[in-house]
Short mmCIF file of C-alpha atoms and ligand atoms in Angstrom, two decimals:
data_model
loop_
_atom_site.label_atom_id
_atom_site.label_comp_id
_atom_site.label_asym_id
_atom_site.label_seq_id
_atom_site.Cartn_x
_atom_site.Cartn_y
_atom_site.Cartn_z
CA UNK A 238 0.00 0.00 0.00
CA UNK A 239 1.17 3.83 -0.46
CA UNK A 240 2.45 4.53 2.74
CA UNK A 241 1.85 8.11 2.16
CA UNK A 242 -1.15 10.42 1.97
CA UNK A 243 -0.13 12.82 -1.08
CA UNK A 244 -0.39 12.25 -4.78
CA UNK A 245 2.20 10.39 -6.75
CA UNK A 246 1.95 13.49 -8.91
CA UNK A 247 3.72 15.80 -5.98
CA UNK A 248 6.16 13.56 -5.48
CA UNK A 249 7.01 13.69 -8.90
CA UNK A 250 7.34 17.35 -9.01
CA UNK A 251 9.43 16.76 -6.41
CA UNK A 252 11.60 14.24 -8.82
CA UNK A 253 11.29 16.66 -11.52
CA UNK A 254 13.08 19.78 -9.58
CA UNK A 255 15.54 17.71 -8.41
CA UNK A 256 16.30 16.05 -11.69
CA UNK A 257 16.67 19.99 -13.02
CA UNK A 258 19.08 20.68 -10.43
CA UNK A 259 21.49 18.12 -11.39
CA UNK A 260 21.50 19.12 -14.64
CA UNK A 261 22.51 22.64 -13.53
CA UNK A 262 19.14 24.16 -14.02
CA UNK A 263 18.22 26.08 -10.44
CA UNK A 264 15.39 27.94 -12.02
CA UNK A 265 12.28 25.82 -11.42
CA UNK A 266 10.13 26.63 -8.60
CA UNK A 267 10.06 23.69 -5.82
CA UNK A 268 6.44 23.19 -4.69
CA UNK A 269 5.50 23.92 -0.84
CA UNK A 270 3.81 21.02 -0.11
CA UNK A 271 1.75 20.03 3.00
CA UNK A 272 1.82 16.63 5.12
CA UNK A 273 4.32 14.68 5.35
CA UNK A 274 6.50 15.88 2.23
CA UNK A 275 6.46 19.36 3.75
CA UNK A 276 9.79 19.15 5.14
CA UNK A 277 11.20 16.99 2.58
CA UNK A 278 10.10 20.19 -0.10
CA UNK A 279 11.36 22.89 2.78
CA UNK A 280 14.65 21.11 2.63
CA UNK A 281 14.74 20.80 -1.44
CA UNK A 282 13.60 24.60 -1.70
CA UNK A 283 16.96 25.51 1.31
CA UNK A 284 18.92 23.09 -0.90
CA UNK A 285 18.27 24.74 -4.00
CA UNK A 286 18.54 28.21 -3.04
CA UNK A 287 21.98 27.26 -1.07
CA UNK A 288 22.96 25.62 -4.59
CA UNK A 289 21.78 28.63 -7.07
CA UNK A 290 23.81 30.97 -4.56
CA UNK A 291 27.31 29.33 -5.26
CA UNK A 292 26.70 28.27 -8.87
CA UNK A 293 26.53 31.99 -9.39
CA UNK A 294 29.18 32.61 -7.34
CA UNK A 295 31.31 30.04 -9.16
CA UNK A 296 30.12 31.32 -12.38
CA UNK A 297 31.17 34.84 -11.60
CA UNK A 298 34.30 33.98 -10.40
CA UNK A 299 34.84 32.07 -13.45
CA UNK A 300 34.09 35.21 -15.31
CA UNK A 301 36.29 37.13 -13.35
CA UNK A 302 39.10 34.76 -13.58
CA UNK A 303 38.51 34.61 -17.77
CA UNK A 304 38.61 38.69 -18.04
CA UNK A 305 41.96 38.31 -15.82
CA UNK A 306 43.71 35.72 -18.06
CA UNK A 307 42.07 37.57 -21.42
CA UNK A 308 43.99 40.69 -20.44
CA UNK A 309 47.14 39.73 -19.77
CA UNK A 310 49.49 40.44 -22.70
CA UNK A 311 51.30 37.10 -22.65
CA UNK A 312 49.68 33.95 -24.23
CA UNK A 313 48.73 31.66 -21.66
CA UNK A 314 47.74 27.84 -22.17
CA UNK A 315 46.42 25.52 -20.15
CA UNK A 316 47.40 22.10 -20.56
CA UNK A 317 45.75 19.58 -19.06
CA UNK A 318 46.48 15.46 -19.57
CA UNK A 319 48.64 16.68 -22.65
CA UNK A 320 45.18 18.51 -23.93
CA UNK A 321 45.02 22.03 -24.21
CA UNK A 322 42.31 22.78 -22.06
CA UNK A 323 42.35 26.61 -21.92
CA UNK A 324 43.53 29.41 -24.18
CA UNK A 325 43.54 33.20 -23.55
CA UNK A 326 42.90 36.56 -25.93
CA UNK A 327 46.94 37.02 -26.64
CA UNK A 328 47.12 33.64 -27.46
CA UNK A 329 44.38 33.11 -29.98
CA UNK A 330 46.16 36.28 -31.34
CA UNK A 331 49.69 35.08 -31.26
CA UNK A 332 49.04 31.54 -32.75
CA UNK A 333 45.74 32.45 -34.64
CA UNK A 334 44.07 30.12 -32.20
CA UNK A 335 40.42 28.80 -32.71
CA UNK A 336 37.53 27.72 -30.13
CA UNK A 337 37.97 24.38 -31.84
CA UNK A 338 41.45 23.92 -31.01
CA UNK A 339 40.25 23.67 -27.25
CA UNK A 340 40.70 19.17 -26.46
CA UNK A 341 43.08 19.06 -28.85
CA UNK A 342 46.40 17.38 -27.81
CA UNK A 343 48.89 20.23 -27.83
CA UNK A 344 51.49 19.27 -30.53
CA UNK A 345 47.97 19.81 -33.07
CA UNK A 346 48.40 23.25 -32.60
CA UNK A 347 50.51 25.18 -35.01
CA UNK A 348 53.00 26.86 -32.77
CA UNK A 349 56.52 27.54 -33.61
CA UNK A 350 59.06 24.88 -33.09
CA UNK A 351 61.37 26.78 -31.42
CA UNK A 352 58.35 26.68 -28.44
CA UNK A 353 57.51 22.98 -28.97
CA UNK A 354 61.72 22.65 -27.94
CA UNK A 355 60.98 25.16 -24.55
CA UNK A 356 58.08 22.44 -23.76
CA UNK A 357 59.94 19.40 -24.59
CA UNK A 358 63.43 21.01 -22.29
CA UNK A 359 61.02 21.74 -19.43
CA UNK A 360 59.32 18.58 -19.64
CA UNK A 361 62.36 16.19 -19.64
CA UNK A 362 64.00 17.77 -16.60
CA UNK A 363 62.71 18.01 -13.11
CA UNK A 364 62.00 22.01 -12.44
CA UNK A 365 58.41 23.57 -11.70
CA UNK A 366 59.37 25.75 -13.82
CA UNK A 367 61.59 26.97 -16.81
CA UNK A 368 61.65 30.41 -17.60
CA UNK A 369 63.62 30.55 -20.88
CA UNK A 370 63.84 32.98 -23.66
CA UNK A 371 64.38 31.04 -27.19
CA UNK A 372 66.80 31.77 -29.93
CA UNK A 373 65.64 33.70 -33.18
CA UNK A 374 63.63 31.39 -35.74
CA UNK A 375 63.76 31.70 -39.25
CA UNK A 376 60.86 34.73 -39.25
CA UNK A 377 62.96 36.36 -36.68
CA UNK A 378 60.80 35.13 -33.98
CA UNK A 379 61.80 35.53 -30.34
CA UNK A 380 59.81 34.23 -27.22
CA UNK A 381 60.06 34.53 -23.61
CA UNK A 382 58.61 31.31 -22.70
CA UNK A 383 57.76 30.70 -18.68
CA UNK A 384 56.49 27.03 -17.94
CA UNK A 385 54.98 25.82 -14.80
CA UNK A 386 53.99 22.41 -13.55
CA UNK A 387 50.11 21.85 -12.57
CA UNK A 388 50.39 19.91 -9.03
CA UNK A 389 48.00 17.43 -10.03
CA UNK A 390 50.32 15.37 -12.45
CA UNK A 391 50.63 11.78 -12.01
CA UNK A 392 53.99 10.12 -11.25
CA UNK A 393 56.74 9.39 -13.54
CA UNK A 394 58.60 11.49 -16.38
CA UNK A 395 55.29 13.13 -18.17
CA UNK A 396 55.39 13.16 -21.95
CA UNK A 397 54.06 15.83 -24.26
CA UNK A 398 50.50 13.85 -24.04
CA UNK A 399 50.03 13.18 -20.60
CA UNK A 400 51.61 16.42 -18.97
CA UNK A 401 49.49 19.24 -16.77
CA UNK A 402 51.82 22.71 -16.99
CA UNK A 403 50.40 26.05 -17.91
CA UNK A 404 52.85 28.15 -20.43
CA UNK A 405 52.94 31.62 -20.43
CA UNK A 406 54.61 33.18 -23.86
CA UNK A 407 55.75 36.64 -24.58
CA UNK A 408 56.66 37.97 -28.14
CA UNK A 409 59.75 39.93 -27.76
CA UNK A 410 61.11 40.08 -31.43
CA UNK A 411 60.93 43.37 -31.06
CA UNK A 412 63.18 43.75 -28.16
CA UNK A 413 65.39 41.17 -29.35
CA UNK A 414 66.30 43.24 -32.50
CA UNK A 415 66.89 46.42 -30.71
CA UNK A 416 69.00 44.52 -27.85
CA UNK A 417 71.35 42.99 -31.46
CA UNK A 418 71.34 46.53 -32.57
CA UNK A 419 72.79 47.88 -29.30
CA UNK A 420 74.96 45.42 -28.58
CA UNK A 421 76.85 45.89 -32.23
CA UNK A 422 76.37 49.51 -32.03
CA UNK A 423 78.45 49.65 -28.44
CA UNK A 424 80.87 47.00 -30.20
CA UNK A 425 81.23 49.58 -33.04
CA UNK A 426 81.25 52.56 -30.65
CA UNK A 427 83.70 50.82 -28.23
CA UNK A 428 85.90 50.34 -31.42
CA UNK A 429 85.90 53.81 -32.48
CA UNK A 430 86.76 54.87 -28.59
CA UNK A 431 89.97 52.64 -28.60
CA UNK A 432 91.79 53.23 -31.94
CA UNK A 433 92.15 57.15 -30.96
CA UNK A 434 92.91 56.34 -27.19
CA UNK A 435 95.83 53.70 -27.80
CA UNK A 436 97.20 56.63 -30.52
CA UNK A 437 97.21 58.80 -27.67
CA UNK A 438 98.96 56.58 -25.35
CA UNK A 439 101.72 55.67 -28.04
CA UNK A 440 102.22 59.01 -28.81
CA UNK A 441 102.44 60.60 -24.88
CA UNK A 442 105.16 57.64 -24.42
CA UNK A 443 107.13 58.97 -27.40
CA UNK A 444 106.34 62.63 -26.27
CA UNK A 445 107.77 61.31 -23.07
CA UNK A 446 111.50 59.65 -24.45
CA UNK A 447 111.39 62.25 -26.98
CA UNK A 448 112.15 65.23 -23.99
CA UNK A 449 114.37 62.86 -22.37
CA UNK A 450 116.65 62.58 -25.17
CA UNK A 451 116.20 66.47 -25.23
CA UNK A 452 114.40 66.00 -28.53
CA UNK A 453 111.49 69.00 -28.21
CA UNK A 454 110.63 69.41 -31.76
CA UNK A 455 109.42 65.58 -31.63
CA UNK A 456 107.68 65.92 -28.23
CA UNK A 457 105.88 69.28 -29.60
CA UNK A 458 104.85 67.55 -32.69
CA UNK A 459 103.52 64.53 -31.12
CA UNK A 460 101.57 66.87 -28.36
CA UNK A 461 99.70 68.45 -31.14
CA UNK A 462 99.08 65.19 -32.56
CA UNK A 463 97.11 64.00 -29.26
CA UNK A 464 95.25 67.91 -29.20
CA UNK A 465 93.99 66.59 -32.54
CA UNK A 466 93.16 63.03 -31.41
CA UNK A 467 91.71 64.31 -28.64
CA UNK A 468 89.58 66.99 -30.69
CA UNK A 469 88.36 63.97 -32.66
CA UNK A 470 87.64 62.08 -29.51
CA UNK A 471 85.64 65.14 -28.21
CA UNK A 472 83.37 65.35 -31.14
CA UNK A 473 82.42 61.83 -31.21
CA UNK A 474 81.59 61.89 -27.73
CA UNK A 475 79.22 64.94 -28.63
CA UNK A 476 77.59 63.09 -31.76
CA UNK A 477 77.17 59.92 -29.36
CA UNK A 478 75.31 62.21 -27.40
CA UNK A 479 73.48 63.63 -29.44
CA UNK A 480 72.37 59.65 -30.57
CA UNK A 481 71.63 59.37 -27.03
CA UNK A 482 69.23 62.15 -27.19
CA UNK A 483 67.24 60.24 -29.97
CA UNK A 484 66.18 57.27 -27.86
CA UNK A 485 63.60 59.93 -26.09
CA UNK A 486 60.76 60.30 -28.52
CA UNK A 487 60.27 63.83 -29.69
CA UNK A 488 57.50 66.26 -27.75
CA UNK A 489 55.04 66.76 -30.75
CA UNK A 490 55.02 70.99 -30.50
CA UNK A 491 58.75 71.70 -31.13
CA UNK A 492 58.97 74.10 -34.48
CA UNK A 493 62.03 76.05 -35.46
CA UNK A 494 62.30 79.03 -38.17
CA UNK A 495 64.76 76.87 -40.46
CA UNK A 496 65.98 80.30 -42.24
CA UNK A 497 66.78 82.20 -38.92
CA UNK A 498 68.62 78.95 -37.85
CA UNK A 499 70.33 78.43 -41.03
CA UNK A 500 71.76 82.30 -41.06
CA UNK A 501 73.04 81.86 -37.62
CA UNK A 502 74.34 78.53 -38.72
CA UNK A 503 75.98 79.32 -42.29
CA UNK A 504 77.62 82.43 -40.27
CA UNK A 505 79.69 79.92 -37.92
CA UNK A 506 81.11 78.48 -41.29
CA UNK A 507 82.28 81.80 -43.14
CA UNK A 508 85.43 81.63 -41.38
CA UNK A 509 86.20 78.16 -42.51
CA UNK A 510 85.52 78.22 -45.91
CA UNK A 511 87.67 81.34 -46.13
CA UNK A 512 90.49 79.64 -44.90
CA UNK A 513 90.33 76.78 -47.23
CA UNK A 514 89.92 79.13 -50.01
CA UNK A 515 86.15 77.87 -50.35
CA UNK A 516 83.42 80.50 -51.60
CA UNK A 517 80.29 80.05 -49.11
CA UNK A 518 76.73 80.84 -50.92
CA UNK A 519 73.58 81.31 -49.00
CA UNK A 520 70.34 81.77 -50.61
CA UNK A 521 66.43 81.62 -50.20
CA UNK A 522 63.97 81.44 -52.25
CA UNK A 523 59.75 81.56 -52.19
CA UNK A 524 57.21 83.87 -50.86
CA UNK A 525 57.10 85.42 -47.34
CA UNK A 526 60.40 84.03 -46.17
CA UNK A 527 60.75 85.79 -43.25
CA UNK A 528 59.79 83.00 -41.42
CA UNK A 529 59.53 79.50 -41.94
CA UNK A 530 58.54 77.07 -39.34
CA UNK A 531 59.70 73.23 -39.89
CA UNK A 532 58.45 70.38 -36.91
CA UNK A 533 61.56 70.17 -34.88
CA UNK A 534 63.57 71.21 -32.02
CA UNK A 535 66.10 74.05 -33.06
CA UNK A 536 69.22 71.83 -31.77
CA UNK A 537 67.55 69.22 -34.60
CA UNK A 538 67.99 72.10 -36.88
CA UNK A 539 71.38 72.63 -36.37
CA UNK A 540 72.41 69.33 -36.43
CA UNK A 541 71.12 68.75 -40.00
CA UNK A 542 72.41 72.05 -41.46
CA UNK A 543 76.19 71.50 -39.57
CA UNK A 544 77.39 68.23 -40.42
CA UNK A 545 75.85 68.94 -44.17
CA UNK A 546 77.71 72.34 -44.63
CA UNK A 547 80.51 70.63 -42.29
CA UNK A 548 80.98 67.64 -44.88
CA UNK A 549 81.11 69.57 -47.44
CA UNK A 550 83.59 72.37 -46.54
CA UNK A 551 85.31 68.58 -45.31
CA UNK A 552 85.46 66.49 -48.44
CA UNK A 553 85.69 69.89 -50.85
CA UNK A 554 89.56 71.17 -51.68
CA UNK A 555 88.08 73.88 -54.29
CA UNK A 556 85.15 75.64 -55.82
CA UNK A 557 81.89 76.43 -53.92
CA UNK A 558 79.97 75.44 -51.06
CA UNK A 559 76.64 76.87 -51.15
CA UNK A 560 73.07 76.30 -49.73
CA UNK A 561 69.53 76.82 -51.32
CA UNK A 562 66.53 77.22 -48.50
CA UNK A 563 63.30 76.96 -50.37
CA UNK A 564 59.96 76.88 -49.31
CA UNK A 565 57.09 75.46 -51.25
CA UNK A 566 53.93 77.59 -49.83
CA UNK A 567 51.53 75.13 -51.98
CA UNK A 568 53.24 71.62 -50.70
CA UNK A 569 53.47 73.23 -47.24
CA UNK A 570 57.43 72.01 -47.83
CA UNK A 571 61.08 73.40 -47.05
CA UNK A 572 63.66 72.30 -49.07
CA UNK A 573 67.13 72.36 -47.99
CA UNK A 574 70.03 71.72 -50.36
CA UNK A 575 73.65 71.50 -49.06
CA UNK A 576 75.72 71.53 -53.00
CA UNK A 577 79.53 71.27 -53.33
CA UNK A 578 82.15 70.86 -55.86
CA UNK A 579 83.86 68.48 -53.85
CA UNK A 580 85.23 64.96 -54.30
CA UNK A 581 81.97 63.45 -54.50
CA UNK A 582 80.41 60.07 -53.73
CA UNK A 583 79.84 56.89 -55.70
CA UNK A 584 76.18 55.70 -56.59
CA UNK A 585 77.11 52.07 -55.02
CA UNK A 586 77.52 54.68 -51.64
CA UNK A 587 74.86 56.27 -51.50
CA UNK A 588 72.48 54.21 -48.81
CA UNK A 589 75.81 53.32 -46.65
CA UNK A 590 77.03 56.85 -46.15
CA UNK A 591 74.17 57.53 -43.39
CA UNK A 592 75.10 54.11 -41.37
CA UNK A 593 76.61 54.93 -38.40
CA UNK A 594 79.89 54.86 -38.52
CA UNK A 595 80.60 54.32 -41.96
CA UNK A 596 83.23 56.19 -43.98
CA UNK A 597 84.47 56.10 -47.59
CA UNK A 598 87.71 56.72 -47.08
CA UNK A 599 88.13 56.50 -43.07
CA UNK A 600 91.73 58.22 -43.30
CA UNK A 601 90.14 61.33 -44.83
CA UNK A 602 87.41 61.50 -42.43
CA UNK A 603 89.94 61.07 -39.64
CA UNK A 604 91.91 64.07 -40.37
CA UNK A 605 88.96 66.31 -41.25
CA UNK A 606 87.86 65.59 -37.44
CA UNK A 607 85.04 63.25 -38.87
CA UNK A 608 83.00 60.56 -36.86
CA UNK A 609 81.49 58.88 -39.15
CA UNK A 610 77.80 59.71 -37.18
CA UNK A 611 77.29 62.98 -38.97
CA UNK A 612 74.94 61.86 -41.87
CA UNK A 613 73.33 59.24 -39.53
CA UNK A 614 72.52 61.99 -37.01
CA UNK A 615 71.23 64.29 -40.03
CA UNK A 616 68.91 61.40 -41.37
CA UNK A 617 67.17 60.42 -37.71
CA UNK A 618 66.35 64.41 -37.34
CA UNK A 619 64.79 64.64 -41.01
CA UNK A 620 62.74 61.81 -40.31
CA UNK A 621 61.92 62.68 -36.90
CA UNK A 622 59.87 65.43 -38.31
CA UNK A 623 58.46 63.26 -40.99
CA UNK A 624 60.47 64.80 -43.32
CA UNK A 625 62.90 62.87 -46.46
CA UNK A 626 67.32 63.15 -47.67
CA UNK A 627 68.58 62.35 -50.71
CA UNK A 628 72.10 62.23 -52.29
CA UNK A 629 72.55 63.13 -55.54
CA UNK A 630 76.95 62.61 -56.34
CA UNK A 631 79.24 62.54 -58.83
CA UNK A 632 82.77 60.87 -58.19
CA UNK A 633 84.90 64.02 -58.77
CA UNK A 634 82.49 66.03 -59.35
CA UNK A 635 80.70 67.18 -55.96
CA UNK A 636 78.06 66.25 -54.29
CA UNK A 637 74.40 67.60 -53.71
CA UNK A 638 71.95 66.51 -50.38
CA UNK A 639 68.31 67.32 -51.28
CA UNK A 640 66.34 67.24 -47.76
CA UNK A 641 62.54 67.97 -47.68
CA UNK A 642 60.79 69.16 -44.42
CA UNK A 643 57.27 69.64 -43.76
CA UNK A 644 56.58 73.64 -42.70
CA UNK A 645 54.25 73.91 -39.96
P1 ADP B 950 82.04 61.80 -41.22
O1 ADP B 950 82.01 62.28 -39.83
O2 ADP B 950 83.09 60.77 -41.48
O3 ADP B 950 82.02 62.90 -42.22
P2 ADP B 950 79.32 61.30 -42.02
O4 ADP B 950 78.32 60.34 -41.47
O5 ADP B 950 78.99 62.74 -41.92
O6 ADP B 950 80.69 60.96 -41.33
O7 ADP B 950 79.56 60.95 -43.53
C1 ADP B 950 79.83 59.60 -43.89
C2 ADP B 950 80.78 59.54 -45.06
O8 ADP B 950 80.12 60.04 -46.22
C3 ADP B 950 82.01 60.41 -44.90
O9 ADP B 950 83.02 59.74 -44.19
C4 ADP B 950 82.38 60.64 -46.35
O10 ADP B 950 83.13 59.55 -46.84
C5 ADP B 950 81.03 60.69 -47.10
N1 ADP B 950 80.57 62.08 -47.31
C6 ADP B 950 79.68 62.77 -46.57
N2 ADP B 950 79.45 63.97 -47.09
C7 ADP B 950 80.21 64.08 -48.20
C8 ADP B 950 80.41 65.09 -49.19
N3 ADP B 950 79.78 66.26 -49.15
N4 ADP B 950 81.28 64.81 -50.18
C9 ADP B 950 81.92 63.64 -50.26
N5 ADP B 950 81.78 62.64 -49.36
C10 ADP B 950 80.93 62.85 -48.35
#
């Protein structure tokens, strides 16, 4: 006999909420029965309340935890029984990841090998965890790759299909290229300190046996020598400073008046070319010249207009020196052009000359006090305003630099 008084059709509602609930569903109403199911449906209804109140705790700490990992700027993944189980923003990004690739075993995924070798290092030694940066791939690729172990792996050595590890990656190509570039440019720098330097030593010893021996005319000659060297030595220092000063990035409301700046500048030259016998030309040309405002700090300026009227006053023995300010009203332009009728510059030449350091013919450069960071110093400030240089040489015949500067 039913040992109860109430319908099988209550206790069936009772079934049917229940039946909801483990199936995640907390919505359904649980009936407030009477008799002797009353506290049986009091309990369900404390249950089921008790139960909605963490699942949506759970599920917003789940959110909470998936807007964390999504904006983090590494790419994490989860790996989970060698599966990937999770994936965040950056790494969909990074590896062009799909929903879909979530259960897949992780060498399915199309990562670069040079990661596949982090995984396989960290998971044949012993660590928690391997933070290792890999070495360029063949697209120039460089990771920092951080791998830790999940507690809950089983015993033994895991393999690439059975391991639990999350592994955090970090693009830094970027950095990687700019570290190379510093590293040769000190190696080149450092190079260009020591050749001067050990001249200076040799010749202060042979300054020094030279006035022993009584022999001033030798010790005068070599102490000029070193006032030269160190001349040199003083305006490298001053162009590696100036380099220095181009790491910062440029405040966006400098302007100069380029023809105020290049009459002060082409002033501080007359001297020179009159004592290498060199006529010095100045002229400008286009409407309302009185002032002409180009997108860059005035020291910028200067160091575009001196090392061009500089080289060529340098690499010219005769003839004319002479710069042409123009401004183009309708392009909203200034033209500069530096023009001698020096010993000019082969075509092969022409992209080289503005590397740092380079020289044509170094012994040249040395004695006219050159660096060799003059044009590469001229070419970061005419592209720091947004602006363009161009050589235009003839071996023997002299040489012309065209730049173009937007006028503000
Ligand atoms: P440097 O300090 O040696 O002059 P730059 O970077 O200013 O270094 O110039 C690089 C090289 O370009 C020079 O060493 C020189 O060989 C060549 N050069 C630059 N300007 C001229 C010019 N007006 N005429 C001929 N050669 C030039």
């Amino acid at each position: 006999m039913w040992p109860f008084s109430q319908s099988a059709q209550e206790i069936e509602l009772l079934q049917s909420v229940i039946d909801e609930m483990a199936h995640g569903n907390y919505d359904g109403a649980v009936p407030t029965l009477s008799g002797q199911l009353a506290p049986l449906s009091a309990s369900l209804k404390h249950l089921k309340s008790t139960y909605a109140s963490t699942f949506i705790a759970l599920e917003k700490q789940r959110e909470e935890l998936t807007a964390i990992i999504n904006a983090l700027p590494n790419a994490l993944i989860f790996v989970a029984e060698g599966r990937v189980s999770l994936f965040n923003d950056a790494a969909r990004e990074m590896f062009g990841l799909r929903p879909t690739d979530k259960g897949k075993l992780l060498d399915e995924l199309e990562l670069p090998q040079s990661l596949f070798d982090a995984i396989h290092e960290f998971l044949s030694g012993s660590e928690r965890r391997l933070d290792t940066r890999t070495t360029p791939n063949a697209l120039m690729q460089t990771f920092q790759v951080s791998i830790t172990r999940l507690e809950n792996q089983a015993t033994g050595q895991p393999s690439l299909h059975n391991a639990n590890f999350v592994a955090s990656f970090t693009d830094i190509s970027q950095r990687a290229k700019t570290d190379a570039l510093r590293r040769d440019f000190v190696a080149a720098a450092s190079h260009e300190l020591k050749t001067p330097v050990a001249g200076m030593s040799l010749m202060s010893e042979t300054a020094q046996m030279a006035l022993k021996d009584g022999d001033t005319a030798t010790a005068n000659a070599m102490l000029a020598q070193i006032h030269t060297e160190a001349q040199n030595l003083q305006a490298l220092v001053l162009d590696l400073l100036d380099l220095a000063r181009y790491e910062d990035i440029a405040p966006a409301d400098e302007r100069t008046d380029l023809i105020k700046t290049s009459k002060t500048t082409v002033a501080t030259r007359r001297q020179r070319a009159q004592d290498k016998d060199i006529a010095l030309v100045e002229e400008y040309h286009g409407l309302g010249l009185q002032e002409v405002f180009v997108p860059l700090h005035e020291a910028d300026v200067v160091i575009i207009l001196d090392n061009l009227l500089d080289n060529a006053l340098a690499y010219t023995d005769a003839g004319t020196v002479r710069i042409d300010v123009e401004a183009d009203a309708i392009k909203h332009t200034a033209l500069i052009r530096v023009s001698d009728t020096g010993i000019g510059i082969e075509e092969k030449d022409f992209d080289r000359i503005f590397e740092r350091f380079y020289r044509i013919d170094k012994s040249r450069s040395r004695v006219s006090g050159g660096t060799g960071l003059g044009l590469s110093l001229v070419k970061h400030a005419v592209e720091k305003a947004g602006g363009s240089i161009v050589v235009a040489s003839q071996k023997g015949q002299g040489t012309t630099f065209n730049v173009s500067l937007p006028i503000i």
